[in-house]
Amino acid sequence: MAKIIDGKAISAQIRAEIKEQVGTFCAEHGRAPFLSVVIVGDDPASQVYVRNKERACNEVGIGSDVLRLPSDTDEETLLSLIDRLNRDPGVNGILVQLPLPSGIDEKKVICAIDPSKDVDAFGYENVGRILTGDYDFLPCTPAGVMELLKRSGISAAGKDCVVIGRSNIVGKPMAALLMHENGTVTVCHSKTADLPAHTRRADILVSAIGKAGFVTADMIKEGAVIIDVGINRTPEGKLTGDVDYEGCFEKASAITPVPGGVGPMTITMLLKNTLKAAEKQI
Ligand code: NDP
């Protein structure tokens, strides 16, 4: 039977630590770290994510504002707002909520953020630094997974680690971080031949696909650690991951639930990055 990796509890513990560190920062510098979140348009899921980020900042004492732009905002207007935030010494972290409306070049916008304020770590400079292992910030979701492993006493060193998914925001940086921790990493994707042959070798399996119930018990090794990054909605509106949780529970040695696994860690890592950005800038 698997140990449940409780992302909610681990996240609460880290947020308490961050709150204390923010208190120390405020006492030393007379002001709180500050995050500016930019959202363009009215995508309902993005609105929820942004509200959650604002609430989380509040809880730990990080200052924040949300700059809401209409969906017909052009690229130039957005770039000039980012330029203003880059030059504002009162702003330590800048996050542009994705996706952006069509017609705006996401890469150009993300790379316009000053790398020292790029708390999502999606800009090319930070991506390069992550790959070389010389980084200040890590992208929030893969960083959250590494923290879950660490605080659950699970080391990737020498283990067969299999990541399903190769997106720029989850799969690729996840593979890099597991490699930095001396895991032997395989990255699978939609063109991988005989995917179960790879997943069955995994001591640590990270699934970041976006397909409910994709990873079934017959695809995992006895005693594997299963990390489910996926967030999917069932036709009934229930939140679920990529992994058949009930099916894999008996066979795995540890497993993250959805909700309550990786999800709460993502915003927690954003708070950590914002504090770190403020410390570095001062
Ligand atoms: P993307 O859609 O950008 O990437 C999905 C990846 O999964 C791609 O690399 C794709 O392969 C691969 N894939 C899709 N279908 C299959 C398949 N049948 N077999 C093998 N690989 C497959 O998604 P993201 O990386 O942005 O997100 C992945 C999931 O994680 C989503 O459910 C998302 O909601 C969730 N998520 C959760 C977060 C959290 O905080 N918990 C944060 C961010 C994301 P290919 O490259 O070949 O197309």
Coordinates of C-alpha atoms and ligand atoms in Angstrom, one line a residue:
M1 CA 0.0 0.0 0.0
A2 CA 1.4 3.4 -1.0
K3 CA 2.3 6.2 1.3
I4 CA 0.2 9.3 0.3
I5 CA 2.5 12.3 -0.5
D6 CA 0.3 15.0 1.1
G7 CA 1.0 18.1 -1.0
K8 CA -1.4 20.2 1.0
A9 CA 0.4 19.5 4.3
I10 CA 3.9 19.9 2.8
S11 CA 2.8 23.1 1.1
A12 CA 1.3 24.5 4.4
Q13 CA 4.6 23.7 6.1
I14 CA 6.7 25.5 3.4
R15 CA 4.3 28.5 3.4
A16 CA 4.7 28.8 7.2
E17 CA 8.5 28.9 6.7
I18 CA 8.1 31.5 3.9
K19 CA 5.9 33.7 6.1
E20 CA 8.6 33.7 8.7
Q21 CA 11.3 34.6 6.2
V22 CA 9.1 37.3 4.7
G23 CA 8.7 38.7 8.3
T24 CA 12.5 38.8 8.6
F25 CA 12.8 40.5 5.2
C26 CA 10.2 43.2 6.2
A27 CA 12.0 43.8 9.5
E28 CA 15.4 44.2 7.7
H29 CA 14.3 46.2 4.7
G30 CA 11.2 48.1 5.9
R31 CA 9.0 46.7 3.1
A32 CA 7.6 43.4 1.8
P33 CA 8.6 41.6 -1.3
F34 CA 6.2 42.5 -4.1
L35 CA 4.7 40.5 -7.0
S36 CA 3.0 42.0 -10.0
V37 CA 0.7 39.6 -11.9
V38 CA -0.4 40.6 -15.4
I39 CA -3.5 39.0 -16.9
V40 CA -4.8 39.7 -20.4
G41 CA -8.5 38.9 -21.2
D42 CA -11.1 37.0 -19.2
D43 CA -10.3 33.3 -19.4
P44 CA -12.2 31.9 -16.4
A45 CA -9.5 29.4 -15.4
S46 CA -6.8 32.1 -15.6
Q47 CA -8.9 34.4 -13.4
V48 CA -9.1 31.6 -10.7
Y49 CA -5.4 31.0 -10.9
V50 CA -4.6 34.7 -10.5
R51 CA -7.0 35.1 -7.6
N52 CA -5.4 32.1 -5.9
K53 CA -1.9 33.6 -6.4
E54 CA -3.0 36.9 -4.9
R55 CA -4.6 35.2 -1.9
A56 CA -1.4 33.1 -1.3
C57 CA 0.8 36.2 -1.4
N58 CA -1.5 37.9 1.1
E59 CA -1.3 34.9 3.5
V60 CA 2.5 35.0 3.7
G61 CA 2.8 38.8 3.8
I62 CA 4.1 39.3 0.2
G63 CA 2.6 42.4 -1.4
S64 CA 0.9 41.9 -4.8
D65 CA -1.2 43.5 -7.4
V66 CA -3.0 42.2 -10.4
L67 CA -2.9 44.3 -13.6
R68 CA -5.9 43.3 -15.7
L69 CA -5.8 44.2 -19.4
P70 CA -8.7 43.7 -21.9
S71 CA -8.6 40.8 -24.3
D72 CA -8.0 43.2 -27.3
T73 CA -4.8 44.5 -25.8
D74 CA -2.0 44.6 -28.4
E75 CA 1.5 43.3 -28.0
E76 CA 3.1 46.7 -27.9
T77 CA 0.9 47.8 -24.9
L78 CA 1.7 44.7 -23.0
L79 CA 5.5 45.0 -23.7
S80 CA 5.5 48.6 -22.6
L81 CA 3.7 47.6 -19.3
I82 CA 6.4 44.9 -18.7
D83 CA 9.1 47.5 -19.4
R84 CA 7.6 49.8 -16.8
L85 CA 7.4 46.9 -14.2
N86 CA 11.0 45.9 -15.1
R87 CA 12.2 49.4 -14.2
D88 CA 10.1 49.7 -11.1
P89 CA 12.3 49.0 -8.0
G90 CA 9.2 48.4 -5.9
V91 CA 8.3 45.3 -8.0
N92 CA 10.4 42.2 -7.3
G93 CA 8.6 39.6 -9.3
I94 CA 6.6 39.8 -12.6
L95 CA 4.3 37.0 -13.7
V96 CA 2.3 37.1 -17.0
Q97 CA -0.6 34.6 -16.7
L98 CA -0.7 32.3 -19.7
P99 CA -2.2 31.7 -22.1
L100 CA -2.2 35.1 -23.8
P101 CA -4.8 35.9 -26.4
S102 CA -3.9 34.9 -30.0
G103 CA -2.1 37.7 -31.8
I104 CA 0.3 38.2 -28.9
D105 CA 3.7 36.4 -29.2
E106 CA 3.9 34.6 -25.8
K107 CA 7.7 33.9 -26.2
K108 CA 8.4 37.6 -26.9
V109 CA 6.4 38.7 -23.9
I110 CA 7.9 36.1 -21.5
C111 CA 11.5 36.9 -22.6
A112 CA 10.8 40.7 -22.2
I113 CA 10.6 40.1 -18.4
D114 CA 13.8 41.1 -16.6
P115 CA 15.4 37.6 -15.8
S116 CA 15.9 38.7 -12.2
K117 CA 12.1 39.3 -11.9
D118 CA 11.0 36.3 -13.9
V119 CA 9.6 34.3 -11.0
D120 CA 8.0 31.7 -13.3
A121 CA 11.5 31.1 -14.8
F122 CA 10.0 30.7 -18.3
G123 CA 12.3 33.2 -20.0
Y124 CA 15.2 31.9 -22.1
E125 CA 17.9 33.2 -19.8
N126 CA 16.4 31.3 -16.8
V127 CA 15.7 28.2 -18.9
G128 CA 19.3 28.1 -20.0
R129 CA 20.5 28.6 -16.4
I130 CA 18.2 25.8 -15.2
L131 CA 19.7 23.4 -17.8
T132 CA 23.3 24.3 -16.8
G133 CA 22.4 24.0 -13.1
D134 CA 23.4 27.6 -12.3
Y135 CA 20.0 29.0 -11.4
D136 CA 18.3 31.4 -9.0
F137 CA 14.7 30.4 -9.8
L138 CA 13.2 27.1 -10.8
P139 CA 9.9 26.8 -12.7
C140 CA 7.2 26.4 -10.0
T141 CA 5.6 23.0 -10.9
P142 CA 8.8 20.9 -11.3
A143 CA 10.3 22.7 -8.3
G144 CA 7.2 21.7 -6.3
V145 CA 7.7 18.1 -7.4
M146 CA 11.3 18.1 -6.3
E147 CA 10.4 19.6 -2.9
L148 CA 7.6 16.9 -2.4
L149 CA 10.2 14.2 -3.1
K150 CA 12.8 15.8 -0.8
R151 CA 10.4 16.3 2.1
S152 CA 9.1 12.8 1.7
G153 CA 12.6 11.4 2.1
I154 CA 12.7 10.2 -1.6
S155 CA 16.0 10.6 -3.4
A156 CA 16.3 10.5 -7.2
A157 CA 20.0 9.6 -7.1
G158 CA 20.7 6.5 -9.1
K159 CA 17.0 5.8 -9.7
D160 CA 15.3 5.2 -13.0
C161 CA 13.1 8.3 -13.4
V162 CA 10.5 8.5 -16.2
V163 CA 8.7 11.7 -17.1
I164 CA 5.7 11.5 -19.4
G165 CA 5.3 14.9 -21.1
R166 CA 7.9 17.2 -22.7
S167 CA 6.3 20.7 -22.4
N168 CA 8.5 23.6 -21.8
I169 CA 6.8 24.4 -18.5
V170 CA 6.6 21.0 -16.9
G171 CA 8.1 18.0 -18.7
K172 CA 11.5 19.4 -19.9
P173 CA 12.5 21.3 -16.7
M174 CA 11.2 18.3 -14.7
A175 CA 13.7 16.0 -16.5
A176 CA 16.5 18.5 -16.0
L177 CA 15.8 18.8 -12.2
L178 CA 15.7 15.0 -11.8
M179 CA 19.0 14.8 -13.7
H180 CA 20.6 17.4 -11.4
E181 CA 19.6 15.1 -8.5
N182 CA 21.5 12.3 -10.2
G183 CA 18.4 10.4 -11.5
T184 CA 18.7 8.5 -14.8
V185 CA 16.0 10.2 -16.8
T186 CA 13.8 9.0 -19.7
V187 CA 11.4 11.5 -21.2
C188 CA 8.3 10.0 -22.9
H189 CA 5.8 11.8 -25.1
S190 CA 3.0 11.2 -27.6
K191 CA 5.4 9.7 -30.2
T192 CA 7.1 7.3 -27.8
A193 CA 6.9 3.7 -29.0
D194 CA 5.8 1.2 -26.4
L195 CA 5.4 3.7 -23.6
P196 CA 4.5 1.1 -20.9
A197 CA 7.9 -0.6 -21.4
H198 CA 9.5 2.7 -20.2
T199 CA 7.0 3.4 -17.4
R200 CA 7.4 -0.2 -16.0
R201 CA 11.1 0.5 -15.5
A202 CA 10.5 3.7 -13.5
D203 CA 11.4 3.9 -9.8
I204 CA 10.0 7.4 -9.9
L205 CA 7.3 8.1 -12.5
V206 CA 6.1 11.7 -13.2
S207 CA 3.1 12.1 -15.4
A208 CA 2.4 15.5 -16.9
I209 CA 0.2 14.8 -19.9
G210 CA -3.4 16.0 -19.2
K211 CA -5.3 12.8 -19.8
A212 CA -7.5 11.4 -17.0
G213 CA -6.7 7.8 -15.9
F214 CA -3.9 7.4 -18.5
V215 CA -1.4 5.7 -16.1
T216 CA -2.8 2.4 -15.0
A217 CA -1.5 -0.2 -12.5
D218 CA -0.2 -2.5 -15.2
M219 CA 2.1 0.4 -16.4
I220 CA 3.9 0.8 -13.2
K221 CA 6.6 -1.2 -11.3
E222 CA 5.9 -2.6 -7.9
G223 CA 7.1 -0.1 -5.3
A224 CA 7.4 2.8 -7.7
V225 CA 7.0 6.4 -6.6
I226 CA 4.1 8.0 -8.6
I227 CA 3.9 11.8 -9.1
D228 CA 0.8 12.9 -10.8
V229 CA 1.1 16.5 -12.2
G230 CA -2.0 16.2 -14.5
I231 CA -5.1 18.3 -13.8
N232 CA -8.2 17.1 -15.7
R233 CA -11.9 17.5 -15.2
T234 CA -14.2 14.4 -15.6
P235 CA -17.5 14.9 -17.5
E236 CA -19.1 15.1 -14.0
G237 CA -16.9 18.1 -13.2
K238 CA -14.6 16.3 -10.7
L239 CA -10.9 17.2 -10.6
T240 CA -8.6 14.2 -11.4
G241 CA -5.0 13.5 -12.4
D242 CA -3.4 11.5 -15.2
V243 CA -3.0 8.4 -12.9
D244 CA -5.6 5.8 -12.0
Y245 CA -5.1 6.5 -8.3
E246 CA -7.2 3.7 -6.9
G247 CA -5.6 1.2 -9.3
C248 CA -2.0 2.2 -8.6
F249 CA -2.4 2.8 -4.8
E250 CA -1.7 -0.8 -3.8
K251 CA 1.3 -1.3 -6.1
A252 CA 3.1 2.0 -5.6
S253 CA 5.3 2.8 -2.6
A254 CA 4.3 6.5 -2.6
I255 CA 1.8 8.5 -4.6
T256 CA 0.5 12.0 -4.9
P257 CA -3.3 12.5 -5.0
V258 CA -5.2 14.9 -7.2
P259 CA -6.3 17.3 -5.9
G260 CA -3.9 17.8 -2.9
G261 CA -0.6 16.6 -4.4
V262 CA 1.5 18.7 -6.8
G263 CA -1.2 21.4 -7.3
P264 CA -0.8 23.2 -3.9
M265 CA 3.0 23.2 -4.4
T266 CA 3.0 25.2 -7.6
I267 CA 1.9 28.5 -6.0
T268 CA 4.0 27.8 -2.9
M269 CA 7.1 27.7 -5.2
L270 CA 6.0 31.0 -6.8
L271 CA 6.0 32.6 -3.3
K272 CA 9.5 31.2 -2.6
N273 CA 10.7 32.6 -6.0
T274 CA 9.3 36.0 -5.2
L275 CA 11.0 36.2 -1.8
K276 CA 14.2 35.0 -3.4
A277 CA 13.9 37.7 -6.2
A278 CA 13.5 40.4 -3.6
E279 CA 16.4 39.2 -1.5
K280 CA 18.6 39.0 -4.6
Q281 CA 17.6 42.5 -5.8
I282 CA 18.4 44.1 -2.4
Ligands
NDP1 P1 1.1 20.2 -22.6 O1 -0.3 19.9 -23.3 O2 1.9 21.4 -23.0 O3 2.0 18.9 -22.8 C1 1.5 17.6 -22.6 C2 2.6 16.6 -22.9 O4 2.0 15.3 -22.8 C3 3.2 16.7 -24.3 O5 4.6 16.6 -24.3 C4 2.5 15.5 -25.1 O6 3.4 15.0 -26.0 C5 2.4 14.6 -23.9 N1 1.3 13.6 -24.2 C6 0.0 13.9 -24.6 N2 -0.7 12.8 -24.9 C7 0.2 11.8 -24.7 C8 0.1 10.3 -24.8 N3 -1.0 9.7 -25.2 N4 1.2 9.6 -24.5 C9 2.4 10.2 -24.1 N5 2.5 11.5 -24.0 C10 1.5 12.3 -24.3 O7 0.7 20.2 -21.0 P2 1.5 20.8 -19.8 O8 2.9 20.2 -19.7 O9 1.3 22.3 -19.7 O10 0.6 20.2 -18.6 C11 0.5 18.8 -18.4 C12 -0.6 18.5 -17.4 O11 -0.2 19.0 -16.2 C13 -2.0 19.1 -17.7 O12 -2.9 18.3 -17.2 C14 -1.9 20.4 -16.9 O13 -3.2 20.9 -16.5 C15 -1.1 20.0 -15.7 N6 -0.4 21.0 -15.0 C16 -0.5 21.0 -13.6 C17 0.1 22.0 -12.9 C18 0.0 21.9 -11.4 O14 0.2 22.9 -10.7 N7 -0.3 20.7 -10.8 C19 0.9 23.1 -13.5 C20 1.0 22.9 -14.9 C21 0.3 21.9 -15.6 P3 3.9 15.7 -27.4 O15 4.9 16.7 -26.9 O16 4.4 14.6 -28.2 O17 2.6 16.4 -27.9

